[in-house]
XYZ file of C-alpha atoms in Angstrom:
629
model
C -34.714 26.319 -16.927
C -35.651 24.593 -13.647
C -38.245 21.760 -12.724
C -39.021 23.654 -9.234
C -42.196 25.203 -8.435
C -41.363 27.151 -5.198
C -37.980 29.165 -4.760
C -35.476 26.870 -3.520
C -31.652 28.294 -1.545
C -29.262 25.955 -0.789
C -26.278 26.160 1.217
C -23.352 24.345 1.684
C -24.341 23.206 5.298
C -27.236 23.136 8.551
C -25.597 26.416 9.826
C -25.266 28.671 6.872
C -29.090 27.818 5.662
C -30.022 28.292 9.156
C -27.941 31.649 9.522
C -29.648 33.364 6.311
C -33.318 32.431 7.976
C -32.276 33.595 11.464
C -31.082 36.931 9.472
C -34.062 37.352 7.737
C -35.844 37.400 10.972
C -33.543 39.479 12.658
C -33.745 42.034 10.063
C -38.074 41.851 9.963
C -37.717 42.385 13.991
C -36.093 45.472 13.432
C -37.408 47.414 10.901
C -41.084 46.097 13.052
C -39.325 47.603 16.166
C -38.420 51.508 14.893
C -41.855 51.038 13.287
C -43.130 50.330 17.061
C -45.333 47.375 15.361
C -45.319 43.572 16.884
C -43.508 41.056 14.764
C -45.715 37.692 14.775
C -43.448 34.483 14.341
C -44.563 31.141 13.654
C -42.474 28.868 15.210
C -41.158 25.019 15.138
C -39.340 22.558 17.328
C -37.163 19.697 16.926
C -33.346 19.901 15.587
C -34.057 21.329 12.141
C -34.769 24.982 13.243
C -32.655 23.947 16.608
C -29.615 26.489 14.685
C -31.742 28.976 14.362
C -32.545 29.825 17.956
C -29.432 29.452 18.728
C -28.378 32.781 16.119
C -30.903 34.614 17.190
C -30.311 34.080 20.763
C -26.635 35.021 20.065
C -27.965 38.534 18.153
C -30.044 39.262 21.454
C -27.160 38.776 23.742
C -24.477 40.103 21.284
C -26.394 42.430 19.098
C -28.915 43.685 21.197
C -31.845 42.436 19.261
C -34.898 42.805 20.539
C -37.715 40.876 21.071
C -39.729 42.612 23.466
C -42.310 43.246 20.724
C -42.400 40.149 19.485
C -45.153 37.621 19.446
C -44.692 33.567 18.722
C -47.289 30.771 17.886
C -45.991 27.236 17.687
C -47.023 25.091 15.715
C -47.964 22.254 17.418
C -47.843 19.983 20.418
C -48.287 16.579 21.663
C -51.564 15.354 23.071
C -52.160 14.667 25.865
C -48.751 15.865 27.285
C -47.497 17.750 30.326
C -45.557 21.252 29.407
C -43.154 20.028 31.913
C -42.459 16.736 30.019
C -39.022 16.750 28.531
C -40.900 15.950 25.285
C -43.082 18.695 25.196
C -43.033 21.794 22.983
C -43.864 23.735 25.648
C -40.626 22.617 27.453
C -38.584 22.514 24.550
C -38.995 26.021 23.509
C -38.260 27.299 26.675
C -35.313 25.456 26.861
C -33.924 26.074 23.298
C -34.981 29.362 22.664
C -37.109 31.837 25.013
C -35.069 31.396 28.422
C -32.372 33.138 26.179
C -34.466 36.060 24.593
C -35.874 38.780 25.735
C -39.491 37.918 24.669
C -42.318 38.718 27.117
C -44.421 34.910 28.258
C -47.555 36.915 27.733
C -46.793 37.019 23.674
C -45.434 33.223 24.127
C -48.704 30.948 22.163
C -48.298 27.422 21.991
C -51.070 25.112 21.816
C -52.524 23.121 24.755
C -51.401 19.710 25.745
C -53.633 19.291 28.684
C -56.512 21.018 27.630
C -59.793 18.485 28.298
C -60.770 16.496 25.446
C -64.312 18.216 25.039
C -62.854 21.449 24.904
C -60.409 20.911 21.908
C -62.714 22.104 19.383
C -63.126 25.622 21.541
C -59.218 25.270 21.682
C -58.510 25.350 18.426
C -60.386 28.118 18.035
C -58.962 30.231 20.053
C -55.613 29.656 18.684
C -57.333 30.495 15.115
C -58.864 33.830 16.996
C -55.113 35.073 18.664
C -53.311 34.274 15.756
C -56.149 37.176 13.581
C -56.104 39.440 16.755
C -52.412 39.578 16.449
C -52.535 40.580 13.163
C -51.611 37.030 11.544
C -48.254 35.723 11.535
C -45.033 37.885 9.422
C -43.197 34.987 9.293
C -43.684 30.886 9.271
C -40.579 28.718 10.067
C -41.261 24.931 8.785
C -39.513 21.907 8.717
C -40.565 19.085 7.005
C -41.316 15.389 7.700
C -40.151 12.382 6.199
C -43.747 11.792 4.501
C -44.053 15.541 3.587
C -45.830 16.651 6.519
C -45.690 19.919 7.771
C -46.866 20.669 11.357
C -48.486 17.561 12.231
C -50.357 17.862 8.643
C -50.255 14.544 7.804
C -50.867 12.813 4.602
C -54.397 13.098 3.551
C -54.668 16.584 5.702
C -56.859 19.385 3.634
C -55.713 22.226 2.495
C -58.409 24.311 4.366
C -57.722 22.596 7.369
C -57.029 24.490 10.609
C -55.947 24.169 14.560
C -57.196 20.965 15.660
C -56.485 17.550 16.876
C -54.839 15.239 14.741
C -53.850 11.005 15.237
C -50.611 10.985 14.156
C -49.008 8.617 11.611
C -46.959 5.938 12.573
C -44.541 6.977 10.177
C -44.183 10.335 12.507
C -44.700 8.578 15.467
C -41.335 6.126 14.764
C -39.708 9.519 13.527
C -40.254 10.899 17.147
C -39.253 7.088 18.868
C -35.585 8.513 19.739
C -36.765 11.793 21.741
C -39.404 9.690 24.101
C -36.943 6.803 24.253
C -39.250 4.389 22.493
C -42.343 4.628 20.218
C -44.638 3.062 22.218
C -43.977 5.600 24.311
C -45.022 8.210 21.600
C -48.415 9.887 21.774
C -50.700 9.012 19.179
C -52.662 12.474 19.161
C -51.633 15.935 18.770
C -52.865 19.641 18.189
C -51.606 21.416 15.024
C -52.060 24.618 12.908
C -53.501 23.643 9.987
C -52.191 23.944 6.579
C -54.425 27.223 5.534
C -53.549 28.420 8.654
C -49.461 28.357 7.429
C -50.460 29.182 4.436
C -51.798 32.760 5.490
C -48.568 33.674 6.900
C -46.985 36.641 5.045
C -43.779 34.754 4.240
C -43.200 30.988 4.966
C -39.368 29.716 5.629
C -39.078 25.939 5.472
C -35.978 23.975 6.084
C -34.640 20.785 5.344
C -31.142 19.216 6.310
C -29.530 15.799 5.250
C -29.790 13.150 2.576
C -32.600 11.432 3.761
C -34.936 14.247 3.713
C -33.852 14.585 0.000
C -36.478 12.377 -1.664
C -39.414 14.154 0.198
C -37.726 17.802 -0.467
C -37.672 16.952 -4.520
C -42.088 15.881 -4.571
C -42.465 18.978 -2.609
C -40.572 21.017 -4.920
C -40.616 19.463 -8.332
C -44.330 17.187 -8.175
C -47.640 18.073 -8.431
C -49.945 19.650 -5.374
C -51.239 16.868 -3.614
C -52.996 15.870 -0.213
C -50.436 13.132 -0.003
C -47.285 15.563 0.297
C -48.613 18.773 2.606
C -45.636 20.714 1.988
C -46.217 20.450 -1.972
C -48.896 23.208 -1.146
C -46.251 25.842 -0.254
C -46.086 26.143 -4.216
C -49.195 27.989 -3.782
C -47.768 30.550 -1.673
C -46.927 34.260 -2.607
C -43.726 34.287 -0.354
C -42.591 30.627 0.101
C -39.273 28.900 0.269
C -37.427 26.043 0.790
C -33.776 26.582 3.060
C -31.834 23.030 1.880
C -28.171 22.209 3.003
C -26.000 20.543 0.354
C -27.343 16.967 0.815
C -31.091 17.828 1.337
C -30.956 19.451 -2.038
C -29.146 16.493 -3.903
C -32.625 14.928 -5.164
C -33.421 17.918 -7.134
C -33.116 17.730 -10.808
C -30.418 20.811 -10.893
C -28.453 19.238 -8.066
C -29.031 15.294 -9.010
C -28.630 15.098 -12.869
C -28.665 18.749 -14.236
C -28.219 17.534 -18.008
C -32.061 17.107 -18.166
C -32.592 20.902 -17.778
C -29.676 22.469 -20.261
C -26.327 22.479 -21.050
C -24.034 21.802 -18.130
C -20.117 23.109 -16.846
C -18.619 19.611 -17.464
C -15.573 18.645 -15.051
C -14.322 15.265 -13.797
C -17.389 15.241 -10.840
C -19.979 15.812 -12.929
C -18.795 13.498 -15.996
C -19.057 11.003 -13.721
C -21.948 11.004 -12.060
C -23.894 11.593 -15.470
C -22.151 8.728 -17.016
C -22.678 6.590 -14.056
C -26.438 7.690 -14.056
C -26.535 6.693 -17.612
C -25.015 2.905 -17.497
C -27.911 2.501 -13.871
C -30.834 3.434 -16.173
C -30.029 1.508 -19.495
C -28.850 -1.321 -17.314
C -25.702 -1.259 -19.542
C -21.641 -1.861 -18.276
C -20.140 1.395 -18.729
C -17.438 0.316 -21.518
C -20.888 -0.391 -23.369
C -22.390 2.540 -23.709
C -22.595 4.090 -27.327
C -22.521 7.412 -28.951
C -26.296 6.977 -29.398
C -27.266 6.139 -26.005
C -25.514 9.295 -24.997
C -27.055 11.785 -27.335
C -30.603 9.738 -26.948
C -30.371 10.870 -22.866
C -29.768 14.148 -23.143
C -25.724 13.736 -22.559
C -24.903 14.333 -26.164
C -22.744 17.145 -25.751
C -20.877 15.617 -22.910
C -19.978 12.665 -25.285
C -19.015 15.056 -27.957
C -16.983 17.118 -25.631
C -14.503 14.707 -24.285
C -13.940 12.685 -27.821
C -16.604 10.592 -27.978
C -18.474 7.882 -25.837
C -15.183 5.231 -25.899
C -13.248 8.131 -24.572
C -15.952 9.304 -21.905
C -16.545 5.787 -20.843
C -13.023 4.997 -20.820
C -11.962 8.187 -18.549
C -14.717 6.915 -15.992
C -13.856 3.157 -15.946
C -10.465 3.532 -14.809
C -11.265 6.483 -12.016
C -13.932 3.552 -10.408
C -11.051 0.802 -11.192
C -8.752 2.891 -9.593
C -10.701 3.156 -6.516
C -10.554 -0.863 -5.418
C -8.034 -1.681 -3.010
C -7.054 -4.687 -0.820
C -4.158 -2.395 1.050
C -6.459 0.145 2.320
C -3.502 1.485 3.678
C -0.700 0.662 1.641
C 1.591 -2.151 1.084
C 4.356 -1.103 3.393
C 3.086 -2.072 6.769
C 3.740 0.216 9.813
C 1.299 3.583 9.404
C 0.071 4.928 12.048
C -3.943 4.483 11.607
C -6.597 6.042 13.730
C -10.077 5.583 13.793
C -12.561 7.975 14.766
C -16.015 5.996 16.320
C -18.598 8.500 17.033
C -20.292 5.816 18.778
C -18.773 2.527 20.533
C -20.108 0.321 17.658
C -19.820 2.716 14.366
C -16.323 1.477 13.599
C -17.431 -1.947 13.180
C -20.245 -1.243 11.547
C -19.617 1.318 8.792
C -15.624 -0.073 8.498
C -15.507 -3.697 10.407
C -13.598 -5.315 7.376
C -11.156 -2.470 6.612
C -10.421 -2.333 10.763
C -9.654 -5.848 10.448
C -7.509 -5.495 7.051
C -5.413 -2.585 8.815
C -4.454 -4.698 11.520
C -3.982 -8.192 9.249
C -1.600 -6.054 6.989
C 0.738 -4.833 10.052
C -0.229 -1.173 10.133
C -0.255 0.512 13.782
C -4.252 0.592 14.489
C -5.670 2.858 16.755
C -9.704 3.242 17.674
C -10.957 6.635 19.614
C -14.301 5.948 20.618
C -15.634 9.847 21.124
C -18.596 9.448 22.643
C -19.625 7.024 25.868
C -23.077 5.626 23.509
C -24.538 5.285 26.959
C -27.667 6.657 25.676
C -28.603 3.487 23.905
C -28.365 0.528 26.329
C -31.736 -0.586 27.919
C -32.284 -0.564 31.168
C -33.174 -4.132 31.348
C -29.422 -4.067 30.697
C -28.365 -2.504 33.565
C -30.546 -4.426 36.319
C -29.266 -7.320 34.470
C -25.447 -6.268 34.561
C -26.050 -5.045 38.148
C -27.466 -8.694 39.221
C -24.053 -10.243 37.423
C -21.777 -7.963 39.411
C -23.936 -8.723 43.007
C -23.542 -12.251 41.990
C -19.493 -12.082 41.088
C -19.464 -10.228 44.597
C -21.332 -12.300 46.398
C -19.433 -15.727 45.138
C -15.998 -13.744 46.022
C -16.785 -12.248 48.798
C -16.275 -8.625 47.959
C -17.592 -5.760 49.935
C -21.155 -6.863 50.219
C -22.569 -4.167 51.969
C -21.639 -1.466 49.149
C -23.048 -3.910 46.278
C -26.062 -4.140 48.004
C -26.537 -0.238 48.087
C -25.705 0.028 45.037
C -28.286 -2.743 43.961
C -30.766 -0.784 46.177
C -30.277 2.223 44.305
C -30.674 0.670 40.806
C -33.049 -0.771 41.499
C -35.501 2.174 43.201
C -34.761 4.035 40.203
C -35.002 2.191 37.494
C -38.658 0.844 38.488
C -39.704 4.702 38.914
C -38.414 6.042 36.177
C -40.140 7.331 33.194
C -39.333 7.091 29.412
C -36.922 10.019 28.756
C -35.961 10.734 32.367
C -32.076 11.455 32.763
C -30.469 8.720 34.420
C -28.582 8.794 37.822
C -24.455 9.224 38.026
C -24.572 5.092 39.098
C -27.027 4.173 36.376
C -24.852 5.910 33.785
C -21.513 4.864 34.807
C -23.005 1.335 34.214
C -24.150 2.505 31.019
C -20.804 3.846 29.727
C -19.048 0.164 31.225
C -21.281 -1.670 29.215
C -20.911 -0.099 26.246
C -16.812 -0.017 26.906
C -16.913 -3.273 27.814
C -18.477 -4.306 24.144
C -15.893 -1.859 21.895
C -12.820 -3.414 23.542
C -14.047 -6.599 22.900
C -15.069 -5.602 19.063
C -11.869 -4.295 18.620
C -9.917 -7.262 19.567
C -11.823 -9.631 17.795
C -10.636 -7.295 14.646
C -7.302 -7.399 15.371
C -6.806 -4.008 17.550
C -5.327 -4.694 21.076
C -6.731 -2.802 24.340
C -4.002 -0.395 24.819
C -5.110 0.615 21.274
C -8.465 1.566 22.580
C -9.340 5.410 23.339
C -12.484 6.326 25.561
C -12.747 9.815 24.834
C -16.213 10.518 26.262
C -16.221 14.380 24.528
C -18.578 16.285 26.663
C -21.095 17.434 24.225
C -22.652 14.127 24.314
C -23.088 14.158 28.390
C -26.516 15.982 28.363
C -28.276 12.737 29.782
C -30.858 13.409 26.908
C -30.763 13.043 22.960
C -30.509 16.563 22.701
C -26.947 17.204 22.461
C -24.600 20.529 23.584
C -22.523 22.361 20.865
C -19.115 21.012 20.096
C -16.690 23.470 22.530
C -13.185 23.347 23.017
C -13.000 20.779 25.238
C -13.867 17.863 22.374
C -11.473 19.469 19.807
C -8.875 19.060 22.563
C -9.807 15.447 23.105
C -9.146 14.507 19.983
C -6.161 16.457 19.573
C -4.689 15.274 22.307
C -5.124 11.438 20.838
C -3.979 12.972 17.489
C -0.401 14.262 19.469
C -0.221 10.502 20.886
C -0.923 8.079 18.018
C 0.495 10.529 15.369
C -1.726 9.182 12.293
C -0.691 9.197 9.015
C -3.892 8.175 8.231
C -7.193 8.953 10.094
C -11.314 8.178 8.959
C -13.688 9.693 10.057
C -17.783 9.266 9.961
C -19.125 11.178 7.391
C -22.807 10.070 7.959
C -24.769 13.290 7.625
C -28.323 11.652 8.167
C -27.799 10.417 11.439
C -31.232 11.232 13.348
C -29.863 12.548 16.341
C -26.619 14.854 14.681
C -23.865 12.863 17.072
C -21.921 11.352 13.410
C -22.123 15.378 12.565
C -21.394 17.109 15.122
C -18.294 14.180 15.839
C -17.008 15.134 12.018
C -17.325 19.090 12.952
C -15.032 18.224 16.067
C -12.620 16.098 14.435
C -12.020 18.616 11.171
C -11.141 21.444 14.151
C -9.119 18.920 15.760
C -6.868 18.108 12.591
C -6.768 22.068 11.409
C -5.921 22.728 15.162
C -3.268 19.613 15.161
C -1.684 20.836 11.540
C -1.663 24.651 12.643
C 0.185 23.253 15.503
C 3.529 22.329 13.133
C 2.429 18.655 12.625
C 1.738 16.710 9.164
C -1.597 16.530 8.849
C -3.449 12.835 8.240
C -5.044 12.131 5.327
C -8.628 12.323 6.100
C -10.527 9.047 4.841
C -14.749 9.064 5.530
C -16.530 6.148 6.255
C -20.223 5.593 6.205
C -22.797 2.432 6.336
C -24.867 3.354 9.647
C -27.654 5.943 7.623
C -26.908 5.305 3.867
C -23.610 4.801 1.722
C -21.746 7.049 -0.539
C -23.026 7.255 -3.920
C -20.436 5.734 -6.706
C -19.550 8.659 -7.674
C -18.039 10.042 -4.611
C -16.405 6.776 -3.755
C -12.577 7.156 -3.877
C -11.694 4.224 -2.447
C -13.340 1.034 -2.443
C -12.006 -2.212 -0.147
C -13.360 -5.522 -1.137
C -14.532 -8.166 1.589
C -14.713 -12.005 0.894
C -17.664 -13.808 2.346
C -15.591 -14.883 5.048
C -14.410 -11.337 5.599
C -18.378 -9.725 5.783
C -19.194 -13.144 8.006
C -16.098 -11.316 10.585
C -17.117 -7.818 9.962
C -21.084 -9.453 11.166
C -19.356 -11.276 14.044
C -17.180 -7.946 15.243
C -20.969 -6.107 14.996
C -22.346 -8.942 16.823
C -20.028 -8.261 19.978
C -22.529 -5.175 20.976
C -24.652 -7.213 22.307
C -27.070 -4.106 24.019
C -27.712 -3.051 20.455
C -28.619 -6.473 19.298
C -31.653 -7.535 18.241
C -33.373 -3.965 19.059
C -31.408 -0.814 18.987
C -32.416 2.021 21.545
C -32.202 4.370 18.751
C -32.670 2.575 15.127
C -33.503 5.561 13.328
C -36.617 6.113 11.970
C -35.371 5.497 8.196
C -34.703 1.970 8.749
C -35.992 -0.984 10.675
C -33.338 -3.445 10.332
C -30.608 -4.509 12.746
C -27.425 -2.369 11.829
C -25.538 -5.413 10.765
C -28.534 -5.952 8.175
C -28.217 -2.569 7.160
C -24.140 -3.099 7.027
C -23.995 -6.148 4.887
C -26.870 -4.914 2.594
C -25.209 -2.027 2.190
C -21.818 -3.158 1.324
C -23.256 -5.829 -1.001
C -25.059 -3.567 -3.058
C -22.219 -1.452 -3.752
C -20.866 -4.720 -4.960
C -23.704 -5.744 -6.969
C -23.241 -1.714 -8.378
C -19.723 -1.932 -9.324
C -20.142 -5.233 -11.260
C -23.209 -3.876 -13.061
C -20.965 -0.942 -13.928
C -19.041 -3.745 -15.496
C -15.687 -3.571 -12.949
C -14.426 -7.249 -11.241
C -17.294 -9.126 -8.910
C -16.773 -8.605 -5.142
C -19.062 -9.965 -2.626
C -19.059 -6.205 -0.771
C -17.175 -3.692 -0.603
C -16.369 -0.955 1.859
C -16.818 2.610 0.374
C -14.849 5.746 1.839
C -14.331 9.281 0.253
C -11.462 11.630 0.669
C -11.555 14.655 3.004
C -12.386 17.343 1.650
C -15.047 15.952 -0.254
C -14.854 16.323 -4.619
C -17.907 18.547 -5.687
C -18.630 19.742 -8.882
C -18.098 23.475 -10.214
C -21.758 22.828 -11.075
C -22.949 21.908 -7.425
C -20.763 24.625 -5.936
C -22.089 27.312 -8.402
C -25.903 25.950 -6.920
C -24.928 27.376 -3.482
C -25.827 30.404 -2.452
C -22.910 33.052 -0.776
C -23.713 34.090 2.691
């Protein structure tokens, strides 16, 4: 029994969905090739199908894969835009994917950014017109949009629709903010495919990655066809499916509460999360919940299973009692404690009141910042930083001449630069010191002295752009090399999986090599603690240990955020998920898993701090879900 209406795989991460599609694909290229027939791929951009290219590229250069015979159309691409823009499709293809394949330029299609306004129409079909003399396109790789879009099929696009200009939402226009460094800087038109145009592909691939694109994922799959959700009309196709990782997939019924569909495998994962499910949607403490309520919700034979509902409710109320801690890390003081920041502001954020309790409680407290966060200070910033240091120059009387250069060359650049441009070496540097300059002074104000402080600056990050490099060798031996100095007994970790730009997961993918690499190496490994609060908290289910904050306590944890002050008031990058300031999001967040656990019926808190253990509890159900590579 299943409430999807379009064949759904999920895997247990990005790479292993996006290994299966690039396998697929490898597999249609070669049977096409000793059949000495063209292979016609529809392509996307952005970081969704990013792990694709990157297999595929690796079976041309490893494998010998060949895609001399192979013809691409894109999808779509920003209008009016240069192809040289570091925004463009045009641009980003080539630099993802085609300058590492053997494909020829003259079966490269992507639609016009430049073409004149009056000939759009004509434009679009020709596109239509290469696409048929090609012989249509074998195979249609899709992501999806936060509103369900497909392409640039927005809400409201037809299903007959074809190439053509579109205005683009603002939704998808604050989704794309991060990549031109701004959305005003966003174009407001673009050219897409239309959706009858992906829909007469032979077979259609779409994938979806992290927990906020799960809400969108489950209309497409489980609701009705509708002009509202574009992707919802892949249900109609003959050779459709949806590629999910783990957390993409968690808003489907199998995935989210499985009871609904049939009889379930029952363990101590599952139990809970269906009898926390049950006490959110009859508004009921947990200890409350009857015999009735249980078989009346389809959770009958869970009740009868384990003894009844007192015994069921019982089992789960002291697991979530058992979570809540005021000695996050112990009572005897002295651990060794290190912090892993992907970003110079994420510890305070996501753990500002458990930083602060570590230190308060006498446990060793050590911060690695991995990643310089340069990326996100303003410019306005650095003109205005620059001005301070001419001015503390000027009034002490040091080196004039070489401030004044330096001004010069600040200055030049900055006022010619456009939105996305990488910055200089000088421009950086200034950057990185501001963004230093605000985690040292976070961390003391939590209790963490300087010499406590690591700058690790792991080189996947230094692109200059919000496209980042894949984790190498050189950041697992950053962190290990903090790991062989502090010696943790304890270490957390982000474990935000629906950050926009992928640095929170690619900074967890470094620091789980690090540890294996650090415990292979004859040492004890940490316990492995995961924070979140910058993208979305852990559900109660998966919380293992819960640290309450006072009023007084969130007020600090607010003050310690407030210490970054280039990412007050206006973020570079806020996300496109949510608007507010990420000390909003913080305290929200932590107050509503407050709010949760009293409704559950445990003690009041004003907030609480959530973490989960590494590696994470999942259910024999959810695991059976995922497909074996």
């Amino acid at each position: 029994m299943t409430a999807e209406h379009v064949p759904v795989r999920i895997y247990r991460d990005d790479k292993a969905a996006s290994r299966a599609v690039a396998r697929e694909i490898a597999e249609l290229i070669t049977r096409h090739n000793a059949e000495d027939k063209p292979t016609v791929l529809g392509l996307a951009t952005g970081h969704t199908p990013l792990a694709v290219y990157k297999e595929l590229a690796r079976l041309n250069d490893q494998e010998g894969l060949d895609f001399s015979g192979v013809v691409t159309f894109n999808l779509d691409e920003y209008w009016p835009i240069d192809p040289e823009a570091l925004q463009s499709y045009h641009a980003w293809m080539h630099e993802n994917f085609f300058r590492f394949v053997n494909v020829q330029p003259e079966n490269v299609h992507i639609p016009s950014g430049t073409v004149a306004e009056k000939d759009l129409e004509t434009h679009g079909a020709e596109y239509e017109g290469a696409i048929r003399e090609a012989g249509g396109i074998d195979l249609q790789i899709l992501g999806i949009g936060r509103i369900g879009h497909i392409a640039f099929n927005e809400p409201g696009s037809a299903r007959a629709g074809r190439t053509r200009r579109v205005r683009l939402d603002r939704v998808t226009r604050k989704d794309a903010a991060s990549d031109f460094f701004g959305e005003e800087n966003v174009p407001e038109l673009a050219l897409t495919m239309g959706i009858a145009t992906i829909m007469e592909a032979r077979r259609v691939r779409l994938l979806a990655f992290g927990e906020h694109k799960a809400p969108i994922i489950r209309r497409a799959v489980e609701g009705t066809v509708s002009t509202s959700v574009a992707a919802s009309f892949l249900q109609e196709h003959d050779d459709a499916a949806f590629y999910l990782d783990e957390a993409a997939a968690a808003g489907l019924t199998r995935m989210a509460t499985p009871w609904l569909l049939g009889p379930c495998q029952w363990d101590d994962v599952l139990e809970r999360r269906a009898v926390i499910w049950l006490a959110r949607r009859l508004e009921k403490p947990i200890l409350k919940l009857t015999d009735t309520d249980y078989d009346e919700n389809g959770l009958g034979d869970l009740a009868r299973g384990r003894g009844g509902a007192y015994h069921v409710n019982l089992t789960v109320f002291r697991h979530l009692m058992s979570t809540i801690t005021g000695w996050p890390g112990g009572r005897e003081p002295g651990k060794h404690v290190l912090v892993l920041s992907p970003h110079p502001d994420d510890d305070v954020i996501s753990m500002g009141g458990t930083l602060t309790r570590f230190a308060e409680q006498g446990h060793e407290v050590h911060v690695a910042y991995m990643t310089s966060g340069y990326l996100s200070v303003f410019d306005h910033d650095v003109e205005r930083y620059a001005d301070f240091v001419t001015g503390f120059n000027r009034i002490f009387g040091l080196t004039p001449e070489q401030t004044a250069t330096t001004e010069e060359h600040i200055d030049r650049f900055l006022r010619h630069k456009n939105p996305g441009d990488v910055d200089t070496e000088e421009v950086r540097s200034i950057k990185t010191l501001i963004r230093r300059g605000e985690a040292l002074d976070a961390a003391r104000f939590c209790g963490v002295p300087e010499d406590r402080t690591h700058f690790l600056e792991l080189p996947f990050y230094d692109t200059g752009t919000v496209q980042k490099h894949d984790i190498g060798p050189q950041d697992t031996e950053a962190i290990l090399r903090v790991l062989d100095a502090v010696r943790p007994e304890l270490l957390l970790a982000a474990g935000d999986l629906s950050d926009p730009h992928g640095t929170h997961r690619l900074c967890l993918e470094a620091a789980l090599a690090a540890v294996e690499a650090y415990e292979a190496a004859g040492h004890a490994a940490p316990e492995v603690w995961l924070y979140r609060g910058a993208w979305q908290e852990w559900p109660p289910e998966e919380i293992q240990r819960a640290v309450p904050l006072s009023p007084d306590e969130l007020r600090h944890k607010r003050f310690a955020i407030f210490r970054h002050q280039s990412q007050k008031d206006r973020a570079m990058f806020p996300g496109p998920y949510d608007a507010r300031e990420f000390w909003q999001r913080a305290e929200e967040r932590n107050m509503a898993t407050a709010r949760l656990y009293d409704a559950l019926g445990l003690p009041e808190y004003h907030a609480i701090e959530a973490f989960a253990r590494w590696p994470l509890e999942r259910s024999a159900h959810a695991a059976a879900q995922l497909q074996r590579e």
